mmCIF file of C-alpha atoms in Angstrom:
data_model
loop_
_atom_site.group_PDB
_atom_site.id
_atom_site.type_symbol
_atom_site.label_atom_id
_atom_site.label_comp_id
_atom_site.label_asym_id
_atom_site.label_seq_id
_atom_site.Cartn_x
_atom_site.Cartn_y
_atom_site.Cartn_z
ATOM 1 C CA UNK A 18 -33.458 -77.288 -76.697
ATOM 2 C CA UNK A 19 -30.477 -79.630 -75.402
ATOM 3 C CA UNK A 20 -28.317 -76.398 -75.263
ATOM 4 C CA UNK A 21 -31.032 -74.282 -72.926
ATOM 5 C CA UNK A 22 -31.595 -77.276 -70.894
ATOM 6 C CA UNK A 23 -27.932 -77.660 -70.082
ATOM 7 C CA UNK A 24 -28.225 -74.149 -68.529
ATOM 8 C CA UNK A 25 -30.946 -74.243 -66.653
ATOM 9 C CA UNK A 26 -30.993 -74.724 -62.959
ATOM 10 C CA UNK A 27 -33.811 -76.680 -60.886
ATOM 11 C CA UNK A 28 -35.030 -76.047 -57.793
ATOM 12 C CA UNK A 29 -36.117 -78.753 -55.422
ATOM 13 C CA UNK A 30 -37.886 -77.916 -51.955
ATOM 14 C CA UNK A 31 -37.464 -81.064 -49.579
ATOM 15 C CA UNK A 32 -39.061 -80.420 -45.940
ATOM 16 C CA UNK A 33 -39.974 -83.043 -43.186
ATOM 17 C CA UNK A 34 -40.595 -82.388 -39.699
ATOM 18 C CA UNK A 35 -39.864 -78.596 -39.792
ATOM 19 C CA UNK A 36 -36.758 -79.142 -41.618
ATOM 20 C CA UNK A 37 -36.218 -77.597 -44.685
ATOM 21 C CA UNK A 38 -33.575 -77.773 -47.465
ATOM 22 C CA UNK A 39 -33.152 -76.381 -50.359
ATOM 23 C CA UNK A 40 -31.360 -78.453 -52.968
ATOM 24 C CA UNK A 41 -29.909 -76.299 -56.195
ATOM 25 C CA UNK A 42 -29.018 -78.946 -59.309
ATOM 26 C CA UNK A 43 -27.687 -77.652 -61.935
ATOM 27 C CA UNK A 44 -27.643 -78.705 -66.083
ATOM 28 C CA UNK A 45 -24.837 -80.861 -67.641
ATOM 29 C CA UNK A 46 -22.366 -78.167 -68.221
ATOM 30 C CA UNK A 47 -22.456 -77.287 -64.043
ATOM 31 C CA UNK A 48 -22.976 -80.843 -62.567
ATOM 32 C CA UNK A 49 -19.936 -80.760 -60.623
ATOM 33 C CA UNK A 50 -21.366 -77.311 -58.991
ATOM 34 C CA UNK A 51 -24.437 -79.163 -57.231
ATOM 35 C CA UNK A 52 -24.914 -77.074 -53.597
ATOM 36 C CA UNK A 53 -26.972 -78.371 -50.543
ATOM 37 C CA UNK A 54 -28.073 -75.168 -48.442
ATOM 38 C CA UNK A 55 -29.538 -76.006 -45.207
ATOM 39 C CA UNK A 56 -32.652 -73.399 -44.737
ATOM 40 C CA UNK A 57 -34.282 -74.093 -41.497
ATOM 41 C CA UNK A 58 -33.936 -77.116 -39.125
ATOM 42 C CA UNK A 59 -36.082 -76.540 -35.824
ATOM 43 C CA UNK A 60 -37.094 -79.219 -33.417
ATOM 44 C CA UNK A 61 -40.714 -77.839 -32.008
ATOM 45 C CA UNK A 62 -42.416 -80.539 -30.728
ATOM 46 C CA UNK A 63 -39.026 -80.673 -27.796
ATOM 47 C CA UNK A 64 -41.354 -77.794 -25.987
ATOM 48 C CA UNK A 65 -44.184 -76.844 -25.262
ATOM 49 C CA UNK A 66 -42.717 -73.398 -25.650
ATOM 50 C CA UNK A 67 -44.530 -71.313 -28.267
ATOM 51 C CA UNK A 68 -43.680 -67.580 -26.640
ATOM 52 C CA UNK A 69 -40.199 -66.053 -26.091
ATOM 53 C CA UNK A 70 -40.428 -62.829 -24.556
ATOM 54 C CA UNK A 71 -37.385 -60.643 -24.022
ATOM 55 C CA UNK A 72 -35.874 -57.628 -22.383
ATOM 56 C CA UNK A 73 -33.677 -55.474 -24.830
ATOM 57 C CA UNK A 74 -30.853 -53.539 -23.044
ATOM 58 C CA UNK A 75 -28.721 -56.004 -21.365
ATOM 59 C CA UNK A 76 -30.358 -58.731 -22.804
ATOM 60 C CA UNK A 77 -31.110 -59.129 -26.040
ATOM 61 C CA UNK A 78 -28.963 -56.296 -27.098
ATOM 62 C CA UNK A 79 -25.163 -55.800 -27.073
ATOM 63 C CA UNK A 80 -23.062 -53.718 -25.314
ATOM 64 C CA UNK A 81 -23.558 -51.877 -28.564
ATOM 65 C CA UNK A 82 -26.790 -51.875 -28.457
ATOM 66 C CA UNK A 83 -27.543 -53.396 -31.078
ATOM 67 C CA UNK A 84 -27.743 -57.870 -31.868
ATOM 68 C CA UNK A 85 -25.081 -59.321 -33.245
ATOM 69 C CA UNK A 86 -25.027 -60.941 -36.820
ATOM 70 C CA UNK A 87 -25.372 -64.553 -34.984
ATOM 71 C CA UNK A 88 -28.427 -63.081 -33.146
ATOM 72 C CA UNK A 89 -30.196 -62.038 -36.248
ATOM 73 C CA UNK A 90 -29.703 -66.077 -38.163
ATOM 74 C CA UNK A 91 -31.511 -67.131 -35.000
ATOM 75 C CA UNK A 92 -34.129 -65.155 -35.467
ATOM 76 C CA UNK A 93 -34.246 -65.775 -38.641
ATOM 77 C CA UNK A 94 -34.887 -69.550 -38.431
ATOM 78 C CA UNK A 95 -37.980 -68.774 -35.985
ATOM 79 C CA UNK A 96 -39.096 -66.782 -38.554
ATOM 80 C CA UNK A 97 -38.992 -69.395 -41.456
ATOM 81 C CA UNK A 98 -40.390 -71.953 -39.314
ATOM 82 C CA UNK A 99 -43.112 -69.771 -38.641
ATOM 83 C CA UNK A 100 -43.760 -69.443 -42.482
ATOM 84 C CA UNK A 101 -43.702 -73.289 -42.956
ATOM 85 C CA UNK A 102 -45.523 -74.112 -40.032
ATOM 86 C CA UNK A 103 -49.154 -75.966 -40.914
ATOM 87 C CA UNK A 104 -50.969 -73.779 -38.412
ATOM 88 C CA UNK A 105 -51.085 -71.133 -35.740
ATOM 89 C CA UNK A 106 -50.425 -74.111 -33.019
ATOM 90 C CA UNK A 107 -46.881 -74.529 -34.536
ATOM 91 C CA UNK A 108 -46.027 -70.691 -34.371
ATOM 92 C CA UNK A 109 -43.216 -69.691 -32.093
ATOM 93 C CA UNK A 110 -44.265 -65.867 -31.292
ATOM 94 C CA UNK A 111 -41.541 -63.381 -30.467
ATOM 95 C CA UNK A 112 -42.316 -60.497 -28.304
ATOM 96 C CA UNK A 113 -39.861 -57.592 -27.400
ATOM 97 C CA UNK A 114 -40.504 -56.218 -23.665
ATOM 98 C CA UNK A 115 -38.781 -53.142 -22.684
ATOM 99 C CA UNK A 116 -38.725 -49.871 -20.512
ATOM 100 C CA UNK A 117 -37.668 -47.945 -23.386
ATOM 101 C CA UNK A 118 -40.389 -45.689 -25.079
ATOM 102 C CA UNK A 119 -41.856 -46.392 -28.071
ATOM 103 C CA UNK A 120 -40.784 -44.129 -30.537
ATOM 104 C CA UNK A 121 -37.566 -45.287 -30.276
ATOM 105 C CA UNK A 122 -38.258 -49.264 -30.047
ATOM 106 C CA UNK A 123 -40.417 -48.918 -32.985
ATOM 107 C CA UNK A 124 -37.284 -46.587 -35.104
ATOM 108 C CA UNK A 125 -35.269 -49.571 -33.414
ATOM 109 C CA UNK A 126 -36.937 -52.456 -34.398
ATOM 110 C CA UNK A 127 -37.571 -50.448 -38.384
ATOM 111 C CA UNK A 128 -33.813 -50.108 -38.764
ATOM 112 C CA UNK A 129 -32.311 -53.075 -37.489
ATOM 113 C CA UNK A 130 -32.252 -55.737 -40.028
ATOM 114 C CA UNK A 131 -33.307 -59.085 -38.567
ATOM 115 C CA UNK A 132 -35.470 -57.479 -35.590
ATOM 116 C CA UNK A 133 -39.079 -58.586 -36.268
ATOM 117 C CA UNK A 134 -41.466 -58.928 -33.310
ATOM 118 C CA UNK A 135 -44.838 -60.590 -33.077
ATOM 119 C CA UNK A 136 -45.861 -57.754 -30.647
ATOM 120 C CA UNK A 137 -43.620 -54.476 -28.965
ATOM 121 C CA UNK A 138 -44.192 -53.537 -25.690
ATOM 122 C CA UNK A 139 -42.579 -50.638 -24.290
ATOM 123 C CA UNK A 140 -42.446 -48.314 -21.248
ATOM 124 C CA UNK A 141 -42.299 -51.298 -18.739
ATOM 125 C CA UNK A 142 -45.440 -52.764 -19.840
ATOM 126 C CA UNK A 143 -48.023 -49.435 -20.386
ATOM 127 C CA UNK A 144 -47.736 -49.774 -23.877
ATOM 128 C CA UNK A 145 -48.288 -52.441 -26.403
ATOM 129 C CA UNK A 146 -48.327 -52.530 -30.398
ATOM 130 C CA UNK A 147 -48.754 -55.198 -32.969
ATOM 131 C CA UNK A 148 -46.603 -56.297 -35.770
ATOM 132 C CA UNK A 149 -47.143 -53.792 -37.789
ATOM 133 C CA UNK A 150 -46.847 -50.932 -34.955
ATOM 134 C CA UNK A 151 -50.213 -50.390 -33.882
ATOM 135 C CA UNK A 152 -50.824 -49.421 -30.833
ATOM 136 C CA UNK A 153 -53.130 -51.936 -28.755
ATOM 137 C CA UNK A 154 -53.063 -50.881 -25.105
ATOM 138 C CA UNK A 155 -52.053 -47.910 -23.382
ATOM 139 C CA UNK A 156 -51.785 -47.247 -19.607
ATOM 140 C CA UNK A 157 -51.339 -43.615 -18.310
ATOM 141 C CA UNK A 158 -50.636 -42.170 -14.940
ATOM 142 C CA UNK A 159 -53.108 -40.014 -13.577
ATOM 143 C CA UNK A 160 -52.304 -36.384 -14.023
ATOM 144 C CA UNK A 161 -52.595 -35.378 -10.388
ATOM 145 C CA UNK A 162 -50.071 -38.157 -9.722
ATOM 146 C CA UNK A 163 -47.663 -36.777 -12.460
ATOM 147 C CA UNK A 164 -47.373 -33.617 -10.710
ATOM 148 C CA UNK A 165 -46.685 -35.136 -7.413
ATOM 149 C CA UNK A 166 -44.155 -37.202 -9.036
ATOM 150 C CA UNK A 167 -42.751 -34.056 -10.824
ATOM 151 C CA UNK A 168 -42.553 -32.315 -7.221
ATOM 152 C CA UNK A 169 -40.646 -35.237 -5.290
ATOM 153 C CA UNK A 170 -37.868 -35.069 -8.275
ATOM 154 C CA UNK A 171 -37.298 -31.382 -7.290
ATOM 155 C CA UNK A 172 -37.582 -31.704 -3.471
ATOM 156 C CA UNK A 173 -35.430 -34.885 -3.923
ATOM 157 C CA UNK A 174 -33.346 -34.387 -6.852
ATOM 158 C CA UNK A 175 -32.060 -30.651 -5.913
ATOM 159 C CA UNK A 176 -28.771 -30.661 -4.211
ATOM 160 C CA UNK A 177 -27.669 -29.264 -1.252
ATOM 161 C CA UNK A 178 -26.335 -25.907 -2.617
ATOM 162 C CA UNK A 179 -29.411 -25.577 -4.489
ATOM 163 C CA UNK A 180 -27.681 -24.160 -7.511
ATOM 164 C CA UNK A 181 -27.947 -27.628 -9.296
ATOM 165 C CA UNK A 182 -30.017 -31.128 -9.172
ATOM 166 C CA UNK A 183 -28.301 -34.467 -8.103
ATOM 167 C CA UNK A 184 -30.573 -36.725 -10.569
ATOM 168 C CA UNK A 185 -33.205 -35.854 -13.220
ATOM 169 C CA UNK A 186 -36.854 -36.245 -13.500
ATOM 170 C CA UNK A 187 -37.436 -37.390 -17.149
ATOM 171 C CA UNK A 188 -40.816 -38.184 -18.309
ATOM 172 C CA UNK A 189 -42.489 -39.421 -21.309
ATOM 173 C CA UNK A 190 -45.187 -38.269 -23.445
ATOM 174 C CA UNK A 191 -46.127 -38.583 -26.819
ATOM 175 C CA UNK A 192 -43.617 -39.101 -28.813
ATOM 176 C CA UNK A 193 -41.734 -36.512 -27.047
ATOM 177 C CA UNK A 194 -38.563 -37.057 -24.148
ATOM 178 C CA UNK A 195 -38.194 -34.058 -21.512
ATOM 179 C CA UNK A 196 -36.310 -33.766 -18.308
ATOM 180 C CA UNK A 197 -35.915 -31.304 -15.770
ATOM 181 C CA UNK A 198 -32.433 -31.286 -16.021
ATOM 182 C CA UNK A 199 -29.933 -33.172 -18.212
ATOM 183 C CA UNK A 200 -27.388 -34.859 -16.028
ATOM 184 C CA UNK A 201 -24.102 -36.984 -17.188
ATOM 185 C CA UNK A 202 -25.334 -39.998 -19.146
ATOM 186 C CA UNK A 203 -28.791 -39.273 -19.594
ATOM 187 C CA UNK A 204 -29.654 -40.355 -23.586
ATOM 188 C CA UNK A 205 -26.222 -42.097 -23.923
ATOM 189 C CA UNK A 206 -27.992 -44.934 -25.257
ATOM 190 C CA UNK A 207 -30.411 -43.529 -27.632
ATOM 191 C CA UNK A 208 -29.121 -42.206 -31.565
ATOM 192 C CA UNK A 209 -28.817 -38.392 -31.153
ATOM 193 C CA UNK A 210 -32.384 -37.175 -32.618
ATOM 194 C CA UNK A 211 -33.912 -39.155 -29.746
ATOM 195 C CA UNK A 212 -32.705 -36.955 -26.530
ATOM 196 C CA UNK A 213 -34.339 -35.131 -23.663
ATOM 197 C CA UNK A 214 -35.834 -31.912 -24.273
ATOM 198 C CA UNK A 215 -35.598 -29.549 -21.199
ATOM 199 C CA UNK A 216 -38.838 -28.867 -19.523
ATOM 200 C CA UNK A 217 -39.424 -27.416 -16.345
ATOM 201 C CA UNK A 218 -36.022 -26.477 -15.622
ATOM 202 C CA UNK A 219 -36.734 -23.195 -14.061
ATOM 203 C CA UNK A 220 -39.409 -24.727 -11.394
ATOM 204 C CA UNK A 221 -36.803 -25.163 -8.307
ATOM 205 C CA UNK A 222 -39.460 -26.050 -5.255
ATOM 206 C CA UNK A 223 -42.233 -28.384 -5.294
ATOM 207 C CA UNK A 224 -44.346 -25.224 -4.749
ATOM 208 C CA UNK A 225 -43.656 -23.967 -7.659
ATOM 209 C CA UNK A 226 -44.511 -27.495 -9.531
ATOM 210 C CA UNK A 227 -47.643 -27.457 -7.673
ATOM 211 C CA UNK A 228 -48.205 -23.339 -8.669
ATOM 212 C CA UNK A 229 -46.914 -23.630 -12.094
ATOM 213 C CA UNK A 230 -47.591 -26.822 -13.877
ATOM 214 C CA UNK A 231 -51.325 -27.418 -15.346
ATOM 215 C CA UNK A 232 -52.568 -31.028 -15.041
ATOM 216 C CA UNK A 233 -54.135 -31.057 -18.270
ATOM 217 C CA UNK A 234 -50.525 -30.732 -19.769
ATOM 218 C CA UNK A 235 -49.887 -33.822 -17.509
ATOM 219 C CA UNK A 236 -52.363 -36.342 -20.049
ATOM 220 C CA UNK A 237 -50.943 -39.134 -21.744
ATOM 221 C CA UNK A 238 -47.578 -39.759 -19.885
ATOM 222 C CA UNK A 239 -46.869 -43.437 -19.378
ATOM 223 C CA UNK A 240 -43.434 -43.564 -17.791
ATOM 224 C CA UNK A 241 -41.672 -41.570 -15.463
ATOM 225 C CA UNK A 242 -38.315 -41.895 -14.070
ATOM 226 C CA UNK A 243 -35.279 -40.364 -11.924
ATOM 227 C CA UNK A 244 -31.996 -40.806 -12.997
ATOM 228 C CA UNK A 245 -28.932 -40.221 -11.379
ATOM 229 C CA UNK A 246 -26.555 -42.036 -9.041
ATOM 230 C CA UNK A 247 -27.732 -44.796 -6.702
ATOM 231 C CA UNK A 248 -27.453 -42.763 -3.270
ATOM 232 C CA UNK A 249 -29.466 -39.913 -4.343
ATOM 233 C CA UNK A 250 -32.127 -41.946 -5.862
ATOM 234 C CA UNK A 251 -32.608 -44.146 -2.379
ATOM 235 C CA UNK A 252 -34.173 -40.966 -0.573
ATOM 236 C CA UNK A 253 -36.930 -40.708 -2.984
ATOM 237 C CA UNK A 254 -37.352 -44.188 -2.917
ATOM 238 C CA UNK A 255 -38.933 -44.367 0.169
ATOM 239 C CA UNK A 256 -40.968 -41.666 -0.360
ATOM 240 C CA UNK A 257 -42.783 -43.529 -3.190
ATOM 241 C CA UNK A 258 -43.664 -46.067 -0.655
ATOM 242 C CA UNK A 259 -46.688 -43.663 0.336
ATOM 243 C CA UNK A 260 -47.999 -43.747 -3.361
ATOM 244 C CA UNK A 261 -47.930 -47.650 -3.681
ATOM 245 C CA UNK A 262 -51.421 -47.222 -4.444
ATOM 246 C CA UNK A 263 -51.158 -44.769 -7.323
ATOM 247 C CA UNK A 264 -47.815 -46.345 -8.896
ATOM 248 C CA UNK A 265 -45.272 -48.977 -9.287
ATOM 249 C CA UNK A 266 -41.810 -48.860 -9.222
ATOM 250 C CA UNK A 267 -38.651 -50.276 -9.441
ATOM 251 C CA UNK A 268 -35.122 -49.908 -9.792
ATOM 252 C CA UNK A 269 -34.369 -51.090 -13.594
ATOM 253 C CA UNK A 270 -31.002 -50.141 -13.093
ATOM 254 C CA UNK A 271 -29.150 -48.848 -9.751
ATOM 255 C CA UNK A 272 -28.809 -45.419 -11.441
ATOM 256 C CA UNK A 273 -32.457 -45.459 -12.968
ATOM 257 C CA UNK A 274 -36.029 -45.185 -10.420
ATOM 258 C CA UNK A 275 -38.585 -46.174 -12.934
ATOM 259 C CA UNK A 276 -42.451 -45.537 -12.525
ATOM 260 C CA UNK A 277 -45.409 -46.739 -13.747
ATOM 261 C CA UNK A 278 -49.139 -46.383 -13.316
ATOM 262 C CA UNK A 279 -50.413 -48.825 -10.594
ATOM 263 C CA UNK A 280 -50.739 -52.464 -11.125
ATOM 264 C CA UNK A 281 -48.678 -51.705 -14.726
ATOM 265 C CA UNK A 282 -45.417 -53.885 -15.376
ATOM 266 C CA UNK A 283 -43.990 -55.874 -18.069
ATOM 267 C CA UNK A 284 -45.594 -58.903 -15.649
ATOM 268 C CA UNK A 285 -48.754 -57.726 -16.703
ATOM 269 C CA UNK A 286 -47.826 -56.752 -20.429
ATOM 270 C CA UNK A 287 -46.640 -60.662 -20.923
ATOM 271 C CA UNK A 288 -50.338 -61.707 -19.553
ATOM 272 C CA UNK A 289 -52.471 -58.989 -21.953
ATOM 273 C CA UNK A 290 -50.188 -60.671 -24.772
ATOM 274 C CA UNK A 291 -50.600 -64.280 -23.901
ATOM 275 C CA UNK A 292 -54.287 -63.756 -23.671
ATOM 276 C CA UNK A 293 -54.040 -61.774 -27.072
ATOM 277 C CA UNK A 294 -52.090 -65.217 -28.776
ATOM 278 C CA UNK A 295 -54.781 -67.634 -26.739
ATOM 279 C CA UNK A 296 -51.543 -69.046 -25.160
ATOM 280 C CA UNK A 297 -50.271 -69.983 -20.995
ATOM 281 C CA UNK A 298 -47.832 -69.166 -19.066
ATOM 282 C CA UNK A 299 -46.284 -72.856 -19.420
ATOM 283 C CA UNK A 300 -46.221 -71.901 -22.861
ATOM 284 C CA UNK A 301 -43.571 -69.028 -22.496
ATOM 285 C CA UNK A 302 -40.401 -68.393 -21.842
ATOM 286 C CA UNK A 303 -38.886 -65.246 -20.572
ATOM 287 C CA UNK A 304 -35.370 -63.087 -20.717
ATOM 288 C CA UNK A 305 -34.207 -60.135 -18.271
ATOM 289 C CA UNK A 306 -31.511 -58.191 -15.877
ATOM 290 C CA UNK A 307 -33.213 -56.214 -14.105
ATOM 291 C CA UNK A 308 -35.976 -55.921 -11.650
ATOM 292 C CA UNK A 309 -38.023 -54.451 -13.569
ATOM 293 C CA UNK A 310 -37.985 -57.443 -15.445
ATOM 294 C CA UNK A 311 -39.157 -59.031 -12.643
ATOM 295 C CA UNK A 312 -42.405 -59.579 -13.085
ATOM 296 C CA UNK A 313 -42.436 -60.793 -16.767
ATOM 297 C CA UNK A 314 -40.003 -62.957 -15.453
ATOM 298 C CA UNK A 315 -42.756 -64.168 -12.707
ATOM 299 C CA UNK A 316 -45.334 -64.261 -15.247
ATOM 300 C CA UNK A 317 -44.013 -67.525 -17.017
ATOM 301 C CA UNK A 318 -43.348 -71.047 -16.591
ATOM 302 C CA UNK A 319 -39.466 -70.088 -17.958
ATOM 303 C CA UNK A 320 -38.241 -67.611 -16.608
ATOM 304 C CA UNK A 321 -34.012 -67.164 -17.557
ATOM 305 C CA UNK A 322 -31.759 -64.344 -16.286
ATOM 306 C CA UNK A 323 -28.680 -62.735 -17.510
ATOM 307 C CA UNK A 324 -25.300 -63.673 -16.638
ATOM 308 C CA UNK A 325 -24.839 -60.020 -16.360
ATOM 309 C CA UNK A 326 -28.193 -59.035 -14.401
ATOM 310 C CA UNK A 327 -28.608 -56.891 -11.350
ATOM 311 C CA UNK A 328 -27.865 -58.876 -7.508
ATOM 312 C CA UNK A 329 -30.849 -58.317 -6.805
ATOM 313 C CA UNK A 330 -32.601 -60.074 -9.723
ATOM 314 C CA UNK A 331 -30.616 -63.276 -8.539
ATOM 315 C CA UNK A 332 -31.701 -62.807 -4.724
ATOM 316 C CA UNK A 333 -35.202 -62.462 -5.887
ATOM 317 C CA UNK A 334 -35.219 -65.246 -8.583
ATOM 318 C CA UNK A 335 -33.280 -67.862 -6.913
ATOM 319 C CA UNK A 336 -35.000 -70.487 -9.482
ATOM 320 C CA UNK A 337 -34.645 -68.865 -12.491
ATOM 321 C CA UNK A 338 -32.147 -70.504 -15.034
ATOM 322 C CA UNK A 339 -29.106 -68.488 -15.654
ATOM 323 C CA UNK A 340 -27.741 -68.333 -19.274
ATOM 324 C CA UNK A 341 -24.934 -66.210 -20.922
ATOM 325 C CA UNK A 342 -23.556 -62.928 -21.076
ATOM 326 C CA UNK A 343 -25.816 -60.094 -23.320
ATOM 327 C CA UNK A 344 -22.341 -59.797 -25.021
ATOM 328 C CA UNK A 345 -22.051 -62.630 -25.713
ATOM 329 C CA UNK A 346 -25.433 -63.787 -27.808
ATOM 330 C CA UNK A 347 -27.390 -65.051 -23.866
ATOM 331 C CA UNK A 348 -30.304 -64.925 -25.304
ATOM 332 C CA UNK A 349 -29.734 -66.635 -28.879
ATOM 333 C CA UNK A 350 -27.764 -69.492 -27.643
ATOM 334 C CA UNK A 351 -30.638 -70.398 -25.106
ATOM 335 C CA UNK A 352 -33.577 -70.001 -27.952
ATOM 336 C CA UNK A 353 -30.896 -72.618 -29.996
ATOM 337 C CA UNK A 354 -30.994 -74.333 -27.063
ATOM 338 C CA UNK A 355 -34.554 -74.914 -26.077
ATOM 339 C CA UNK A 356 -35.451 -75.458 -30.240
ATOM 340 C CA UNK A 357 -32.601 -77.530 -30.936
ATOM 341 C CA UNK A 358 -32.025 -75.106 -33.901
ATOM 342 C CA UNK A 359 -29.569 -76.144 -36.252
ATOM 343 C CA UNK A 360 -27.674 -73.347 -38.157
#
């Protein structure tokens, strides 16, 4: 009995005030081996702040594109305060807004060790999911406005010898990725199984679009978007200004024209979610670069902006708090920040 109790190891869980240690004494023959691991120290009740909502390219991600080791141990606190927490009230929810599509958040978020959201929304705020990838809402654009969309990329997008396209129309639907033409850089950031498919490549005048293309084949497609350099995307631009009505849009990036369906944005993606978690505006907090992070940005009480964002997102956010570099963990430090986590 002496001899098995000499070798045994106790375990003793000590937690006050949302912090937790974990406290590993061992038998007689180990005494001098006694460890103090520090598990979780979060100070909640500093904020009112129970919703963190972030942008990944740019933001929460690297300039690999994925988060770094320091990223994930922040997480990782949030996520063992929320399993020691006494009741929903005490729950810090984390919610990933992006414009990529959905297949390859989800893949994203399934591979990447660490990466656990409350909710996913993708495609700039048409689509939402749960925890467990379920898809709760879903905005489309209008078929008929797809196929006007499809024809400005070709009267816009071809160039002036005709015998090529200056950017690409790329469109989403399904789980499938197609483009009318695959320019330089297109898919760089997405793994290689996850690329364009071409589609309508052969269809050079917006008569033909019109001609050609079915509207039924049109259902379903949440996100559309021109890609290319900055000039030739300007142009087309203004031309969307006469379907304000039928879609939004933004520049995410200065070499990417993203559309949505009308009245759709992450803005409104962060409000479907707070009313899904019974929680305010002055509840949240929110990370982006670009503009089309924007509205989510305008949709709380805390907004914060990149280091590295877009001009424009500074000229149009002059209040927004400005944290660190995406390369540098921006978005982690802040969250440390604003919970007084202790790692």
């Amino acid at each position: 009995m002496e001899s098995r109790m000499s070798e045994s190891c106790i375990l003793l869980w000590l937690s006050h005030h949302h912090c937790s240690t974990l406290l590993l004494l061992f038998g007689r023959r180990a005494r001098k081996k006694e460890v103090k691991i520090t598990i979780v120290r979060m100070n909640v009740a500093r904020t009112r702040i129970r919703a963190i909502f972030t942008d990944m390219d740019r933001t929460l991600l690297n300039a690999n594109h994925v988060i770094s080791d320091y990223t994930k141990d922040v997480l990782r606190c949030i996520r063992r305060h929320n399993e020691s927490a006494q009741n929903t009230k005490e729950k810090i929810y984390f919610i990933l807004v992006t414009g990529r599509p959905y297949p390859d958040v989800i893949e994203t978020v399934q591979k990447t060790d660490g990466l656990v959201a409350d909710y996913i929304v993708s495609n700039n705020g048409a689509c939402i999911f749960d925890a467990s990838f379920r898809p709760i809402v879903q905005h489309c654009i209008p078929p008929t406005t797809v196929k006007t969309l499809l024809s400005l990329g070709v009267q816009f997008g071809r160039s002036t010898d005709k015998n090529s396209f200056d950017f690409a129309t790329s469109w989403f639907q399904g789980k499938g990725w197609y483009t009318n033409h695959k320019i330089e850089g297109l898919g760089r950031s997405y793994p290689p199984h996850f690329q364009p498919q071409l589609k309508l490549d052969t269809l050079c005048t917006p008569e033909q679009v019109q001609a050609t293309v079915e509207e039924n084949a049109l259902e379903g497609i949440p996100q559309i978007f021109y890609y290319g350099p900055h000039e030739t995307l300007c142009p087309v631009e203004k031309e969307l200004d006469r379907l304000k009505d039928h879609v939004d849009f933004c520049f995410s990036l200065p070499f990417i024209l993203d559309i949505s369906p009308h009245g759709i944005n992450k803005g409104t993606a962060v409000s479907e979610v707070l009313s899904l978690l019974g929680l305010t505006p002055s509840e949240s907090v929110a990370f982006g670069d670009g503009m089309n992070d924007l509205p989510m940005l305008q949709a709380v009480a805390t907004p914060c902006v990149m280091q590295n964002s877009m001009e424009a997102l500074f000229a149009a956010l002059p209040e927004a708090t400005v944290i660190g570099h995406h390369d540098e963990d921006g978005v982690a430090k802040k969250v440390v920040e604003l919970f007084e986590i202790k790692l």
